[in-house]
mmCIF file of C-alpha atoms in Angstrom:
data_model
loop_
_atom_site.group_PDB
_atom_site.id
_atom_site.type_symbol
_atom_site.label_atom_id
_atom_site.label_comp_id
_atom_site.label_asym_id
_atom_site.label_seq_id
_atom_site.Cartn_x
_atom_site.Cartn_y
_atom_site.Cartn_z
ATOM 1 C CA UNK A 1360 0.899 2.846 -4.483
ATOM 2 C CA UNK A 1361 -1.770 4.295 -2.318
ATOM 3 C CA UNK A 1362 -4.633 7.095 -4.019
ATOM 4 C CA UNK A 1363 -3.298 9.802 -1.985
ATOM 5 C CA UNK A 1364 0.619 9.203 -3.035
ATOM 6 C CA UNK A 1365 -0.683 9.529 -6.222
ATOM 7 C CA UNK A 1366 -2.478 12.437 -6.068
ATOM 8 C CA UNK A 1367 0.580 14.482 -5.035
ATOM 9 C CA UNK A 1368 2.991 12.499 -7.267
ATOM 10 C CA UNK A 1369 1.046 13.809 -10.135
ATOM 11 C CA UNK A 1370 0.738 17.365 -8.403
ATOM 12 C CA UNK A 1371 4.092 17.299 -8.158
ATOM 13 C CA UNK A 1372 5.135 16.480 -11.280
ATOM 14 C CA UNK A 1373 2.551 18.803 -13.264
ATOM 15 C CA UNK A 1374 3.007 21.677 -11.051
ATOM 16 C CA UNK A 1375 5.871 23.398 -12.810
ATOM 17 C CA UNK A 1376 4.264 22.529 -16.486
ATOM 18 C CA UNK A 1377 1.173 23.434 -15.798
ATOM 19 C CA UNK A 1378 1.833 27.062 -14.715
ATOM 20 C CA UNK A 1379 3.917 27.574 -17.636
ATOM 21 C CA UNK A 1380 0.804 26.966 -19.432
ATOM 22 C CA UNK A 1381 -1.929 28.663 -18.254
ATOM 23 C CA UNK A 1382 -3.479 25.757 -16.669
ATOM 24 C CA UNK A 1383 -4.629 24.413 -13.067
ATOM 25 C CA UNK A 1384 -5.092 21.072 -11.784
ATOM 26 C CA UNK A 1385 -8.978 20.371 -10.930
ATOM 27 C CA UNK A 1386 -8.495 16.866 -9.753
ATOM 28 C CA UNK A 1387 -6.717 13.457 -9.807
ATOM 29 C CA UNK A 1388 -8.385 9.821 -9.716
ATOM 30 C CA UNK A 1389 -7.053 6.625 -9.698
ATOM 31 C CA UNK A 1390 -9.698 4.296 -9.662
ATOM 32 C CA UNK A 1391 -10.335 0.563 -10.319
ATOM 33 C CA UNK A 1392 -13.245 -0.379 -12.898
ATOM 34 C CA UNK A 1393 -14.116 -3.579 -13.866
ATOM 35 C CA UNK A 1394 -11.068 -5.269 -14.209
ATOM 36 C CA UNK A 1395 -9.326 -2.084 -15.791
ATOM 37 C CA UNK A 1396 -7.483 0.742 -13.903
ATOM 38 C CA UNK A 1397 -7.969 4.142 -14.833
ATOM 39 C CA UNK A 1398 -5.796 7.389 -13.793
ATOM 40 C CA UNK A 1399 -7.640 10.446 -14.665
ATOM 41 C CA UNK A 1400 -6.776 14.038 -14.420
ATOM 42 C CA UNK A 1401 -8.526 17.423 -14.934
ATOM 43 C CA UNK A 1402 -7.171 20.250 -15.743
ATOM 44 C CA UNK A 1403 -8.318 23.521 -15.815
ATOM 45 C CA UNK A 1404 -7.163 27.255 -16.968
ATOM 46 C CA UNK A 1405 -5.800 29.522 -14.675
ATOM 47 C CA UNK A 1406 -7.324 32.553 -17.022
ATOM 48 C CA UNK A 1407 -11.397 32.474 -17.737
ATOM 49 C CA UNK A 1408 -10.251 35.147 -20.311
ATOM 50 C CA UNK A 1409 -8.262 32.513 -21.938
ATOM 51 C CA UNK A 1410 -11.373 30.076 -23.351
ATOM 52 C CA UNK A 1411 -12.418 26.714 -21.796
ATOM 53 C CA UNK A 1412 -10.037 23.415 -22.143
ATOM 54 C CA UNK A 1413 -9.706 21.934 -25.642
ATOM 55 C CA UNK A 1414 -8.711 18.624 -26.655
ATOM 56 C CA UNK A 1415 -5.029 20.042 -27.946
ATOM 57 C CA UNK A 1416 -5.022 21.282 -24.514
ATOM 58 C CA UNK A 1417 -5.982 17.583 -23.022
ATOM 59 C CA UNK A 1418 -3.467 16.318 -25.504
ATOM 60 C CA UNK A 1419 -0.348 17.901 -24.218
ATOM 61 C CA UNK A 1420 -0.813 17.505 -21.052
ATOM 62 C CA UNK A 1421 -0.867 14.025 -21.664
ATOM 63 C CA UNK A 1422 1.864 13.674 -23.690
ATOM 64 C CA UNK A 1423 3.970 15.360 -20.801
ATOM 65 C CA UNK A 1424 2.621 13.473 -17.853
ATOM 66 C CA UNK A 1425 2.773 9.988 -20.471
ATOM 67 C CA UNK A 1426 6.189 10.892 -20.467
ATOM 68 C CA UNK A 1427 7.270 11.434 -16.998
ATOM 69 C CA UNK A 1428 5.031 8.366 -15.739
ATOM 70 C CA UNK A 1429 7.205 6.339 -18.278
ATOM 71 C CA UNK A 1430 10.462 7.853 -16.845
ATOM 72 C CA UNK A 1431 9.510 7.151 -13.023
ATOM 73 C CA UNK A 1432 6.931 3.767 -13.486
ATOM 74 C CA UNK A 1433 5.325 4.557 -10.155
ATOM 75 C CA UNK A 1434 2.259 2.522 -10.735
ATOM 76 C CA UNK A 1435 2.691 -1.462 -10.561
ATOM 77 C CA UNK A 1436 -0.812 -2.366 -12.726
ATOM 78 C CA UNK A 1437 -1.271 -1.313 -16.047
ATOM 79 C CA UNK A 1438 -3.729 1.733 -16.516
ATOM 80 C CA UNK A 1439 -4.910 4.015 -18.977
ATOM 81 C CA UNK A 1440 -4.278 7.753 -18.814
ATOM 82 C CA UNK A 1441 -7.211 10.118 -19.275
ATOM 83 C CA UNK A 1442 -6.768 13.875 -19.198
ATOM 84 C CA UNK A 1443 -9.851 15.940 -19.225
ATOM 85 C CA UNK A 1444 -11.498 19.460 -18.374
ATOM 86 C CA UNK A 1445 -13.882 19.349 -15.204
ATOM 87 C CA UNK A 1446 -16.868 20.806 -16.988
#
């Protein structure tokens, strides 16, 4: 699957969960390194009022995007999942 496709497959299916939240997606990679691939996401808050991203934050984000990667296998080589704050 090309970068870009998944970029906005994993816009898409955050979008919805993430505003329900309180968060923001930053970015999307998908990236090759070494042998490994890696698909890593930042999130962000949508409220500076609200504190900076923690790792329970990082956590369930990744447990819902773990999830609905599982359900839809849109990536053909294995990977690992990293969520993450920008900063």
């Amino acid at each position: 699957m090309a970068k870009i496709r998944i970029k906005d497959l994993i816009g898409e299916l955050l979008k919805e969960f993430l505003e329900t939240n309180g968060y923001e997606l930053y970015n999307v990679e998908f990236m090759k390194e070494g042998k490994d691939w890696f698909l890593r996401v930042y999130i962000d808050r949508t409220d500076d009022s609200a504190g900076g991203i923690g790792t329970d934050d990082c956590e369930k984000v990744s447990r819902y995007l773990s999830a609905k990667m599982d359900e839809l296998d849109p990536i053909e080589q294995n990977y690992y999942l990293e969520v993450s704050s920008p900063g």
